[in-house]
Amino acid sequence: MKIINIETWSRKKHYEFFKAFDAPHFNVTASVDVTKLHTHAKRTGQSFFKLFLYGAVKTANAIPELRYRIRGDEVIEHDVVHPSFTVMMDDDVFNFCTATYKDAFPDFMEEVTARMSGAKREVVVGDDEPDSLLYITSVPWVTFTSISHPTHDQQHDTVPRIAWGKFTETGDRMTMPLSVQAHHALVDGVHVGRYYELLQAWLDDLSDLEVQTPEEKGLDEAIRLRENGELERAKQLLLMLLRQDEKNPRLHAHCAWCYDSLGEERQAVPHYERAIRLGLAGEELRETYIGLGSTYRALGRYEDAEALFAKAVEQFPDIGALKVFQAMTHYNLGRHSEATGTLLELLASPEPDDSIKRYRRAIAFYARNLDETYD
């Protein structure tokens, strides 16, 4: 921490002018493009909130003006500022949670995860807090265009407020409203503008997030074991990883594939379903739709299979393998004309479908056993 020499400070007159205001805070709200971060969160099974929190705080620490605070008659500059953010509890009640900022991404995630776990055990409101904080909140239910924050004694409350809201999808891009509120005696529009520029640059890069967590390293090992045919070892490793990170959709998907390959279809189903509910994306989502739908059909759950394949084909209309397994389900439901029509259309396609090639062995097996169910 250092003390700013107000007498030689270039913004002395601005500081004295705005400090005298009864309400000297100003707020800017603008959209940021979070497409790459959102995709990264889905791909890695990580919390978008925690990832964005890291970027928001890291960027704020790069702007000296967002680290300035008024203390009595002095202006001080903190070496580092830390996030104080809201955590949702039961009954729509939130709690305050303060964490120590760590510049290294894995250390930050470990710190925030531990603090959030502690915050969910007891609600604490109104404790005195240091001014070396950033007050942060998320309002994921609203794509707001402006927001205001409560302050206590506005002339001397100089902690910046940062808030973000609900995603908006436009074409293949995803944006999110972001608000920054600051004390005008310390911060100008140019500084807030610099904050948005640096944060967007971070969102477009994300190179500091490409650090494998222990779970990711474990998943890579499980995938290697599964590809080498060591299915039981892969399954046990995935189950161990899930005990540590039960909300990771990729772990559930790969665990389901292991169960399926071992002929343990019923045990595979809840993992498939959980992977989809938790927001699996991209190619792994397509493969999970095929795996779960085929498993539903193999267990005789034809209506569940039909509903799932209808959803999957609507979402991925160019994936022929989905249509093949959907046609099998239509056969089992007695919709023979519909099943045959789908298969003839695929046969008549001028371009070979790589997704069908990947499932050639499974398709050939089911072609000889269309009426069989497996338990």
mmCIF file of C-alpha atoms in Angstrom:
data_model
loop_
_atom_site.group_PDB
_atom_site.id
_atom_site.type_symbol
_atom_site.label_atom_id
_atom_site.label_comp_id
_atom_site.label_asym_id
_atom_site.label_seq_id
_atom_site.Cartn_x
_atom_site.Cartn_y
_atom_site.Cartn_z
ATOM 1 C CA MET A 1 0.000 0.000 0.000
ATOM 2 C CA LYS A 2 1.210 3.512 -0.726
ATOM 3 C CA ILE A 3 -0.118 6.989 0.025
ATOM 4 C CA ILE A 4 -0.863 9.249 -2.945
ATOM 5 C CA ASN A 5 0.629 12.744 -2.635
ATOM 6 C CA ILE A 6 -2.511 14.771 -3.297
ATOM 7 C CA GLU A 7 -0.603 18.049 -3.685
ATOM 8 C CA THR A 8 1.363 16.747 -6.682
ATOM 9 C CA TRP A 9 -1.373 14.481 -7.988
ATOM 10 C CA SER A 10 -2.425 15.315 -11.558
ATOM 11 C CA ARG A 11 -6.105 14.878 -10.710
ATOM 12 C CA LYS A 12 -6.047 16.896 -7.479
ATOM 13 C CA LYS A 13 -8.692 19.369 -8.702
ATOM 14 C CA HIS A 14 -10.970 16.593 -9.988
ATOM 15 C CA TYR A 15 -10.541 14.732 -6.703
ATOM 16 C CA GLU A 16 -11.497 17.762 -4.601
ATOM 17 C CA PHE A 17 -14.405 18.645 -6.892
ATOM 18 C CA PHE A 18 -16.084 15.241 -6.976
ATOM 19 C CA LYS A 19 -15.286 14.366 -3.355
ATOM 20 C CA ALA A 20 -17.587 17.211 -2.266
ATOM 21 C CA PHE A 21 -20.602 15.695 -4.082
ATOM 22 C CA ASP A 22 -23.337 14.099 -1.994
ATOM 23 C CA ALA A 23 -23.545 11.247 -4.530
ATOM 24 C CA PRO A 24 -20.168 11.030 -6.295
ATOM 25 C CA HIS A 25 -20.543 7.495 -7.670
ATOM 26 C CA PHE A 26 -21.064 6.864 -11.393
ATOM 27 C CA ASN A 27 -22.034 3.633 -13.130
ATOM 28 C CA VAL A 28 -21.292 2.317 -16.626
ATOM 29 C CA THR A 29 -23.042 -0.734 -18.104
ATOM 30 C CA ALA A 30 -21.940 -2.323 -21.364
ATOM 31 C CA SER A 31 -21.936 -5.781 -22.950
ATOM 32 C CA VAL A 32 -18.880 -8.022 -23.132
ATOM 33 C CA ASP A 33 -18.450 -10.965 -25.499
ATOM 34 C CA VAL A 34 -18.115 -14.121 -23.400
ATOM 35 C CA THR A 35 -18.432 -16.662 -26.224
ATOM 36 C CA LYS A 36 -14.974 -18.145 -25.756
ATOM 37 C CA LEU A 37 -15.190 -18.240 -21.953
ATOM 38 C CA HIS A 38 -18.650 -19.828 -22.028
ATOM 39 C CA THR A 39 -17.392 -22.520 -24.425
ATOM 40 C CA HIS A 40 -14.340 -23.093 -22.225
ATOM 41 C CA ALA A 41 -16.521 -23.490 -19.131
ATOM 42 C CA LYS A 42 -18.746 -26.049 -20.868
ATOM 43 C CA ARG A 43 -15.795 -27.944 -22.344
ATOM 44 C CA THR A 44 -13.931 -28.195 -19.047
ATOM 45 C CA GLY A 45 -16.956 -28.566 -16.758
ATOM 46 C CA GLN A 46 -15.896 -25.541 -14.723
ATOM 47 C CA SER A 47 -18.060 -22.867 -13.136
ATOM 48 C CA PHE A 48 -18.565 -19.898 -15.467
ATOM 49 C CA PHE A 49 -19.065 -17.673 -12.425
ATOM 50 C CA LYS A 50 -15.681 -18.580 -10.948
ATOM 51 C CA LEU A 51 -13.917 -18.220 -14.300
ATOM 52 C CA PHE A 52 -15.394 -14.794 -14.976
ATOM 53 C CA LEU A 53 -14.771 -13.738 -11.381
ATOM 54 C CA TYR A 54 -11.079 -14.488 -11.898
ATOM 55 C CA GLY A 55 -10.952 -12.415 -15.093
ATOM 56 C CA ALA A 56 -12.924 -9.533 -13.553
ATOM 57 C CA VAL A 57 -10.675 -9.294 -10.486
ATOM 58 C CA LYS A 58 -7.435 -9.876 -12.401
ATOM 59 C CA THR A 59 -8.351 -7.019 -14.753
ATOM 60 C CA ALA A 60 -9.338 -4.677 -11.914
ATOM 61 C CA ASN A 61 -5.958 -5.211 -10.303
ATOM 62 C CA ALA A 62 -4.328 -4.080 -13.557
ATOM 63 C CA ILE A 63 -6.059 -0.648 -13.290
ATOM 64 C CA PRO A 64 -4.394 1.436 -10.527
ATOM 65 C CA GLU A 65 -7.413 3.750 -10.202
ATOM 66 C CA LEU A 66 -9.615 0.790 -9.192
ATOM 67 C CA ARG A 67 -7.192 0.168 -6.347
ATOM 68 C CA TYR A 68 -7.391 3.754 -4.999
ATOM 69 C CA ARG A 69 -9.339 4.377 -1.784
ATOM 70 C CA ILE A 70 -10.125 7.452 0.312
ATOM 71 C CA ARG A 71 -9.195 7.134 3.984
ATOM 72 C CA GLY A 72 -10.026 10.236 5.931
ATOM 73 C CA ASP A 73 -7.980 13.029 4.368
ATOM 74 C CA GLU A 74 -5.688 10.652 2.472
ATOM 75 C CA VAL A 75 -5.840 8.715 -0.767
ATOM 76 C CA ILE A 76 -4.121 5.345 -0.691
ATOM 77 C CA GLU A 77 -3.325 2.825 -3.419
ATOM 78 C CA HIS A 78 -3.574 -0.854 -2.512
ATOM 79 C CA ASP A 79 -1.002 -3.224 -3.963
ATOM 80 C CA VAL A 80 -3.792 -5.714 -4.623
ATOM 81 C CA VAL A 81 -7.570 -5.797 -4.150
ATOM 82 C CA HIS A 82 -9.679 -8.851 -3.418
ATOM 83 C CA PRO A 83 -13.188 -9.991 -4.385
ATOM 84 C CA SER A 84 -16.114 -9.809 -1.999
ATOM 85 C CA PHE A 85 -19.023 -11.446 -3.788
ATOM 86 C CA THR A 86 -22.490 -12.877 -3.224
ATOM 87 C CA VAL A 87 -23.281 -16.586 -2.897
ATOM 88 C CA MET A 88 -26.847 -17.891 -3.169
ATOM 89 C CA MET A 89 -28.165 -19.883 -0.213
ATOM 90 C CA ASP A 90 -31.428 -21.736 0.349
ATOM 91 C CA ASP A 91 -34.763 -19.871 0.328
ATOM 92 C CA ASP A 92 -33.446 -17.295 -2.172
ATOM 93 C CA VAL A 93 -31.187 -15.727 0.466
ATOM 94 C CA PHE A 94 -27.656 -14.686 -0.410
ATOM 95 C CA ASN A 95 -24.517 -14.521 1.702
ATOM 96 C CA PHE A 96 -21.386 -12.431 1.390
ATOM 97 C CA CYS A 97 -18.149 -14.231 0.630
ATOM 98 C CA THR A 98 -14.669 -12.687 0.627
ATOM 99 C CA ALA A 99 -11.655 -14.391 -0.926
ATOM 100 C CA THR A 100 -7.988 -13.512 -1.220
ATOM 101 C CA TYR A 101 -6.999 -12.758 -4.793
ATOM 102 C CA LYS A 102 -4.377 -15.123 -6.222
ATOM 103 C CA ASP A 103 -2.784 -14.225 -9.538
ATOM 104 C CA ALA A 104 -2.184 -17.869 -10.518
ATOM 105 C CA PHE A 105 -5.458 -19.280 -11.849
ATOM 106 C CA PRO A 106 -5.343 -22.710 -10.086
ATOM 107 C CA ASP A 107 -4.575 -21.018 -6.751
ATOM 108 C CA PHE A 108 -7.450 -18.565 -7.240
ATOM 109 C CA MET A 109 -9.912 -21.353 -8.043
ATOM 110 C CA GLU A 110 -8.843 -23.336 -4.995
ATOM 111 C CA GLU A 111 -9.195 -20.268 -2.759
ATOM 112 C CA VAL A 112 -12.630 -19.254 -4.093
ATOM 113 C CA THR A 113 -13.999 -22.800 -3.957
ATOM 114 C CA ALA A 114 -12.945 -23.166 -0.318
ATOM 115 C CA ARG A 115 -14.367 -19.769 0.656
ATOM 116 C CA MET A 116 -17.673 -20.453 -1.084
ATOM 117 C CA SER A 117 -18.031 -23.773 0.736
ATOM 118 C CA GLY A 118 -17.512 -21.986 4.038
ATOM 119 C CA ALA A 119 -19.960 -19.202 3.140
ATOM 120 C CA LYS A 120 -22.748 -21.716 2.563
ATOM 121 C CA ARG A 121 -22.607 -22.885 6.166
ATOM 122 C CA GLU A 122 -23.479 -19.617 7.890
ATOM 123 C CA VAL A 123 -25.006 -16.324 6.739
ATOM 124 C CA VAL A 124 -22.910 -13.313 7.743
ATOM 125 C CA VAL A 125 -24.189 -9.818 6.925
ATOM 126 C CA GLY A 126 -22.921 -6.453 8.117
ATOM 127 C CA ASP A 127 -19.447 -7.289 9.377
ATOM 128 C CA ASP A 128 -16.866 -4.523 9.066
ATOM 129 C CA GLU A 129 -14.740 -5.120 6.000
ATOM 130 C CA PRO A 130 -11.455 -3.628 4.814
ATOM 131 C CA ASP A 131 -11.482 -1.241 1.864
ATOM 132 C CA SER A 132 -9.065 -3.460 -0.097
ATOM 133 C CA LEU A 133 -12.047 -5.131 -1.761
ATOM 134 C CA LEU A 134 -14.112 -5.134 -4.913
ATOM 135 C CA TYR A 135 -17.831 -5.629 -4.287
ATOM 136 C CA ILE A 136 -19.053 -8.125 -6.879
ATOM 137 C CA THR A 137 -22.421 -9.639 -7.662
ATOM 138 C CA SER A 138 -24.055 -11.705 -10.381
ATOM 139 C CA VAL A 139 -27.664 -11.281 -11.504
ATOM 140 C CA PRO A 140 -28.010 -14.245 -13.902
ATOM 141 C CA TRP A 141 -31.793 -13.916 -14.208
ATOM 142 C CA VAL A 142 -31.811 -10.529 -15.999
ATOM 143 C CA THR A 143 -30.084 -9.131 -19.091
ATOM 144 C CA PHE A 144 -30.016 -5.696 -17.497
ATOM 145 C CA THR A 145 -29.072 -2.459 -19.242
ATOM 146 C CA SER A 146 -28.357 -0.563 -16.030
ATOM 147 C CA ILE A 147 -28.045 -1.334 -12.347
ATOM 148 C CA SER A 148 -27.454 0.638 -9.153
ATOM 149 C CA HIS A 149 -25.838 -0.489 -5.925
ATOM 150 C CA PRO A 150 -26.521 0.538 -2.338
ATOM 151 C CA THR A 151 -23.769 2.572 -0.697
ATOM 152 C CA HIS A 152 -23.189 3.737 2.837
ATOM 153 C CA ASP A 153 -21.872 7.311 3.215
ATOM 154 C CA GLN A 154 -21.248 7.805 -0.500
ATOM 155 C CA GLN A 155 -18.638 10.503 -0.062
ATOM 156 C CA HIS A 156 -16.272 8.079 1.655
ATOM 157 C CA ASP A 157 -17.338 4.661 0.323
ATOM 158 C CA THR A 158 -14.788 4.255 -2.461
ATOM 159 C CA VAL A 159 -14.943 0.490 -3.073
ATOM 160 C CA PRO A 160 -15.869 -0.179 -6.749
ATOM 161 C CA ARG A 161 -18.910 -2.345 -7.523
ATOM 162 C CA ILE A 162 -18.881 -4.847 -10.403
ATOM 163 C CA ALA A 163 -21.956 -6.788 -11.536
ATOM 164 C CA TRP A 164 -22.895 -8.993 -14.470
ATOM 165 C CA GLY A 165 -26.167 -10.422 -15.716
ATOM 166 C CA LYS A 166 -27.821 -12.960 -17.986
ATOM 167 C CA PHE A 167 -26.331 -14.149 -21.292
ATOM 168 C CA THR A 168 -27.768 -13.117 -24.645
ATOM 169 C CA GLU A 169 -27.167 -15.289 -27.725
ATOM 170 C CA THR A 170 -26.913 -13.512 -31.080
ATOM 171 C CA GLY A 171 -26.047 -15.860 -33.899
ATOM 172 C CA ASP A 172 -22.989 -17.784 -32.794
ATOM 173 C CA ARG A 173 -21.904 -15.133 -30.273
ATOM 174 C CA MET A 174 -22.775 -14.848 -26.597
ATOM 175 C CA THR A 175 -22.749 -11.521 -24.779
ATOM 176 C CA MET A 176 -23.382 -10.498 -21.200
ATOM 177 C CA PRO A 177 -24.096 -7.146 -19.513
ATOM 178 C CA LEU A 178 -21.343 -5.929 -17.207
ATOM 179 C CA SER A 179 -21.655 -2.972 -14.847
ATOM 180 C CA VAL A 180 -18.856 -1.024 -13.152
ATOM 181 C CA GLN A 181 -19.668 1.522 -10.443
ATOM 182 C CA ALA A 182 -16.902 3.723 -9.030
ATOM 183 C CA HIS A 183 -16.258 6.896 -7.025
ATOM 184 C CA HIS A 184 -15.689 9.787 -9.445
ATOM 185 C CA ALA A 185 -13.129 11.456 -7.168
ATOM 186 C CA LEU A 186 -10.801 8.530 -7.889
ATOM 187 C CA VAL A 187 -11.987 7.046 -11.182
ATOM 188 C CA ASP A 188 -12.951 8.595 -14.529
ATOM 189 C CA GLY A 189 -14.675 7.205 -17.591
ATOM 190 C CA VAL A 190 -11.319 6.642 -19.268
ATOM 191 C CA HIS A 191 -10.300 4.263 -16.493
ATOM 192 C CA VAL A 192 -13.558 2.314 -16.698
ATOM 193 C CA GLY A 193 -13.164 2.216 -20.473
ATOM 194 C CA ARG A 194 -9.675 0.806 -20.032
ATOM 195 C CA TYR A 195 -11.128 -1.831 -17.710
ATOM 196 C CA TYR A 196 -13.593 -2.981 -20.390
ATOM 197 C CA GLU A 197 -10.859 -3.054 -23.031
ATOM 198 C CA LEU A 198 -8.484 -5.130 -20.901
ATOM 199 C CA LEU A 199 -11.233 -7.485 -19.763
ATOM 200 C CA GLN A 200 -12.396 -8.107 -23.339
ATOM 201 C CA ALA A 201 -8.798 -8.765 -24.370
ATOM 202 C CA TRP A 202 -8.581 -11.352 -21.580
ATOM 203 C CA LEU A 203 -11.898 -12.907 -22.645
ATOM 204 C CA ASP A 204 -10.603 -13.227 -26.199
ATOM 205 C CA ASP A 205 -7.350 -14.848 -25.074
ATOM 206 C CA LEU A 206 -7.829 -17.051 -21.967
ATOM 207 C CA SER A 207 -4.294 -18.423 -22.239
ATOM 208 C CA ASP A 208 -3.845 -18.243 -18.463
ATOM 209 C CA LEU A 209 -6.767 -20.688 -18.010
ATOM 210 C CA GLU A 210 -5.122 -23.459 -20.020
ATOM 211 C CA VAL A 211 -3.818 -25.149 -16.890
ATOM 212 C CA GLN A 212 -4.939 -28.707 -16.322
ATOM 213 C CA THR A 213 -6.637 -29.349 -13.024
ATOM 214 C CA PRO A 214 -6.058 -32.715 -11.310
ATOM 215 C CA GLU A 215 -9.521 -33.727 -12.527
ATOM 216 C CA GLU A 216 -8.607 -32.883 -16.138
ATOM 217 C CA LYS A 217 -5.365 -34.845 -15.870
ATOM 218 C CA GLY A 218 -7.329 -37.742 -14.397
ATOM 219 C CA LEU A 219 -9.883 -37.532 -17.208
ATOM 220 C CA ASP A 220 -7.124 -37.654 -19.815
ATOM 221 C CA GLU A 221 -5.760 -40.789 -18.147
ATOM 222 C CA ALA A 222 -9.244 -42.359 -18.014
ATOM 223 C CA ILE A 223 -9.759 -41.657 -21.719
ATOM 224 C CA ARG A 224 -6.402 -43.274 -22.477
ATOM 225 C CA LEU A 225 -7.340 -46.366 -20.452
ATOM 226 C CA ARG A 226 -10.742 -46.617 -22.160
ATOM 227 C CA GLU A 227 -9.206 -46.305 -25.619
ATOM 228 C CA ASN A 228 -6.733 -49.063 -24.699
ATOM 229 C CA GLY A 229 -9.601 -51.363 -23.690
ATOM 230 C CA GLU A 230 -8.913 -51.124 -19.933
ATOM 231 C CA LEU A 231 -12.559 -50.332 -19.271
ATOM 232 C CA GLU A 232 -12.827 -51.363 -15.633
ATOM 233 C CA ARG A 233 -9.756 -49.349 -14.631
ATOM 234 C CA ALA A 234 -11.069 -46.354 -16.566
ATOM 235 C CA LYS A 235 -14.464 -46.646 -14.887
ATOM 236 C CA GLN A 236 -13.002 -46.832 -11.384
ATOM 237 C CA LEU A 237 -10.794 -43.807 -12.039
ATOM 238 C CA LEU A 238 -13.787 -41.819 -13.331
ATOM 239 C CA LEU A 239 -15.887 -42.775 -10.302
ATOM 240 C CA MET A 240 -13.085 -41.566 -8.038
ATOM 241 C CA LEU A 241 -12.876 -38.267 -9.948
ATOM 242 C CA LEU A 242 -16.650 -37.839 -9.696
ATOM 243 C CA ARG A 243 -16.450 -38.098 -5.901
ATOM 244 C CA GLN A 244 -14.244 -34.997 -6.058
ATOM 245 C CA ASP A 245 -16.155 -33.149 -8.784
ATOM 246 C CA GLU A 246 -19.675 -34.538 -9.080
ATOM 247 C CA LYS A 247 -20.950 -31.659 -11.234
ATOM 248 C CA ASN A 248 -18.481 -32.177 -14.080
ATOM 249 C CA PRO A 249 -20.532 -33.181 -17.163
ATOM 250 C CA ARG A 250 -17.533 -34.618 -19.039
ATOM 251 C CA LEU A 251 -16.705 -37.010 -16.190
ATOM 252 C CA HIS A 252 -20.299 -38.271 -16.181
ATOM 253 C CA ALA A 253 -20.315 -38.735 -19.978
ATOM 254 C CA HIS A 254 -17.086 -40.741 -20.056
ATOM 255 C CA CYS A 255 -18.190 -42.776 -17.050
ATOM 256 C CA ALA A 256 -21.438 -43.631 -18.877
ATOM 257 C CA TRP A 257 -19.492 -44.756 -21.953
ATOM 258 C CA CYS A 258 -17.401 -47.067 -19.777
ATOM 259 C CA TYR A 259 -20.490 -48.618 -18.198
ATOM 260 C CA ASP A 260 -22.051 -49.059 -21.642
ATOM 261 C CA SER A 261 -18.949 -50.698 -23.092
ATOM 262 C CA LEU A 262 -18.878 -53.082 -20.123
ATOM 263 C CA GLY A 263 -22.481 -54.120 -20.815
ATOM 264 C CA GLU A 264 -23.753 -52.331 -17.688
ATOM 265 C CA GLU A 265 -26.425 -50.306 -19.451
ATOM 266 C CA ARG A 266 -28.630 -49.537 -16.446
ATOM 267 C CA GLN A 267 -25.699 -48.064 -14.525
ATOM 268 C CA ALA A 268 -24.793 -45.952 -17.563
ATOM 269 C CA VAL A 269 -28.183 -44.227 -17.805
ATOM 270 C CA PRO A 270 -27.978 -41.865 -14.762
ATOM 271 C CA HIS A 271 -24.513 -40.713 -15.811
ATOM 272 C CA TYR A 272 -25.678 -39.997 -19.361
ATOM 273 C CA GLU A 273 -28.682 -38.078 -18.025
ATOM 274 C CA ARG A 274 -26.576 -36.103 -15.546
ATOM 275 C CA ALA A 275 -24.031 -35.174 -18.208
ATOM 276 C CA ILE A 276 -26.793 -33.650 -20.352
ATOM 277 C CA ARG A 277 -28.436 -31.830 -17.425
ATOM 278 C CA LEU A 278 -25.096 -30.340 -16.367
ATOM 279 C CA GLY A 279 -24.600 -28.719 -19.752
ATOM 280 C CA LEU A 280 -22.364 -30.980 -21.824
ATOM 281 C CA ALA A 281 -21.675 -29.369 -25.204
ATOM 282 C CA GLY A 282 -20.332 -29.956 -28.692
ATOM 283 C CA GLU A 283 -19.267 -33.332 -30.018
ATOM 284 C CA GLU A 284 -19.421 -34.956 -26.586
ATOM 285 C CA LEU A 285 -23.073 -33.918 -26.265
ATOM 286 C CA ARG A 286 -23.849 -35.482 -29.665
ATOM 287 C CA GLU A 287 -22.120 -38.705 -28.663
ATOM 288 C CA THR A 288 -23.961 -38.702 -25.334
ATOM 289 C CA TYR A 289 -27.327 -38.345 -27.098
ATOM 290 C CA ILE A 290 -26.458 -41.379 -29.214
ATOM 291 C CA GLY A 291 -25.217 -43.349 -26.209
ATOM 292 C CA LEU A 292 -28.218 -42.574 -23.998
ATOM 293 C CA GLY A 293 -30.808 -43.002 -26.754
ATOM 294 C CA SER A 294 -29.307 -46.311 -27.836
ATOM 295 C CA THR A 295 -29.198 -47.466 -24.210
ATOM 296 C CA TYR A 296 -32.844 -46.476 -23.647
ATOM 297 C CA ARG A 297 -33.747 -48.524 -26.742
ATOM 298 C CA ALA A 298 -31.627 -51.510 -25.663
ATOM 299 C CA LEU A 299 -33.438 -51.490 -22.300
ATOM 300 C CA GLY A 300 -36.842 -51.440 -23.992
ATOM 301 C CA ARG A 301 -37.512 -47.797 -23.029
ATOM 302 C CA TYR A 302 -38.657 -46.965 -26.558
ATOM 303 C CA GLU A 303 -40.720 -43.868 -25.735
ATOM 304 C CA ASP A 304 -37.812 -42.336 -23.803
ATOM 305 C CA ALA A 305 -35.496 -43.127 -26.704
ATOM 306 C CA GLU A 306 -37.887 -41.560 -29.224
ATOM 307 C CA ALA A 307 -38.243 -38.345 -27.177
ATOM 308 C CA LEU A 308 -34.480 -38.050 -26.770
ATOM 309 C CA PHE A 309 -33.680 -38.705 -30.436
ATOM 310 C CA ALA A 310 -36.315 -36.186 -31.560
ATOM 311 C CA LYS A 311 -34.609 -33.543 -29.420
ATOM 312 C CA ALA A 312 -31.138 -34.593 -30.571
ATOM 313 C CA VAL A 313 -31.969 -34.614 -34.296
ATOM 314 C CA GLU A 314 -33.533 -31.167 -33.990
ATOM 315 C CA GLN A 315 -30.349 -29.904 -32.319
ATOM 316 C CA PHE A 316 -27.940 -31.759 -34.630
ATOM 317 C CA PRO A 317 -29.820 -32.236 -37.929
ATOM 318 C CA ASP A 318 -26.700 -33.144 -39.929
ATOM 319 C CA ILE A 319 -25.574 -36.092 -37.796
ATOM 320 C CA GLY A 320 -26.640 -39.221 -39.670
ATOM 321 C CA ALA A 321 -25.871 -41.625 -36.821
ATOM 322 C CA LEU A 322 -28.597 -39.995 -34.723
ATOM 323 C CA LYS A 323 -31.101 -40.623 -37.504
ATOM 324 C CA VAL A 324 -30.041 -44.276 -37.829
ATOM 325 C CA PHE A 325 -30.616 -44.942 -34.127
ATOM 326 C CA GLN A 326 -33.842 -42.955 -34.289
ATOM 327 C CA ALA A 327 -34.975 -45.199 -37.163
ATOM 328 C CA MET A 328 -34.267 -48.293 -35.042
ATOM 329 C CA THR A 329 -36.464 -46.796 -32.326
ATOM 330 C CA HIS A 330 -39.241 -46.098 -34.834
ATOM 331 C CA TYR A 331 -39.043 -49.765 -35.878
ATOM 332 C CA ASN A 332 -39.446 -50.877 -32.245
ATOM 333 C CA LEU A 333 -42.439 -48.557 -31.899
ATOM 334 C CA GLY A 334 -44.066 -50.156 -34.957
ATOM 335 C CA ARG A 335 -43.475 -47.108 -37.180
ATOM 336 C CA HIS A 336 -41.896 -49.235 -39.898
ATOM 337 C CA SER A 337 -42.648 -46.939 -42.834
ATOM 338 C CA GLU A 338 -41.075 -43.962 -41.064
ATOM 339 C CA ALA A 339 -37.997 -46.001 -40.120
ATOM 340 C CA THR A 340 -37.520 -47.293 -43.655
ATOM 341 C CA GLY A 341 -37.981 -43.840 -45.159
ATOM 342 C CA THR A 342 -35.287 -42.361 -42.925
ATOM 343 C CA LEU A 343 -32.803 -45.117 -43.792
ATOM 344 C CA LEU A 344 -33.516 -44.825 -47.543
ATOM 345 C CA GLU A 345 -32.899 -41.067 -47.385
ATOM 346 C CA LEU A 346 -29.549 -41.700 -45.707
ATOM 347 C CA LEU A 347 -28.658 -44.320 -48.335
ATOM 348 C CA ALA A 348 -29.539 -41.903 -51.120
ATOM 349 C CA SER A 349 -27.344 -39.137 -49.714
ATOM 350 C CA PRO A 350 -24.545 -38.241 -52.182
ATOM 351 C CA GLU A 351 -22.005 -37.709 -49.397
ATOM 352 C CA PRO A 352 -20.906 -40.451 -46.945
ATOM 353 C CA ASP A 353 -21.661 -39.683 -43.305
ATOM 354 C CA ASP A 354 -18.619 -40.038 -41.057
ATOM 355 C CA SER A 355 -20.766 -40.300 -37.931
ATOM 356 C CA ILE A 356 -22.410 -43.478 -39.333
ATOM 357 C CA LYS A 357 -18.988 -44.939 -40.067
ATOM 358 C CA ARG A 358 -17.971 -44.462 -36.419
ATOM 359 C CA TYR A 359 -20.940 -46.578 -35.284
ATOM 360 C CA ARG A 360 -20.681 -49.234 -38.017
ATOM 361 C CA ARG A 361 -20.052 -52.128 -35.602
ATOM 362 C CA ALA A 362 -22.877 -51.163 -33.255
ATOM 363 C CA ILE A 363 -25.288 -50.603 -36.148
ATOM 364 C CA ALA A 364 -24.370 -53.976 -37.674
ATOM 365 C CA PHE A 365 -24.953 -55.689 -34.316
ATOM 366 C CA TYR A 366 -28.356 -54.095 -33.754
ATOM 367 C CA ALA A 367 -29.362 -54.812 -37.363
ATOM 368 C CA ARG A 368 -29.306 -58.516 -36.449
ATOM 369 C CA ASN A 369 -30.940 -57.992 -33.042
ATOM 370 C CA LEU A 370 -33.525 -55.261 -33.483
ATOM 371 C CA ASP A 371 -36.129 -56.898 -31.262
ATOM 372 C CA GLU A 372 -33.767 -57.833 -28.421
ATOM 373 C CA THR A 373 -33.575 -55.942 -25.116
ATOM 374 C CA TYR A 374 -30.715 -56.176 -22.630
ATOM 375 C CA ASP A 375 -30.720 -55.956 -18.871
#
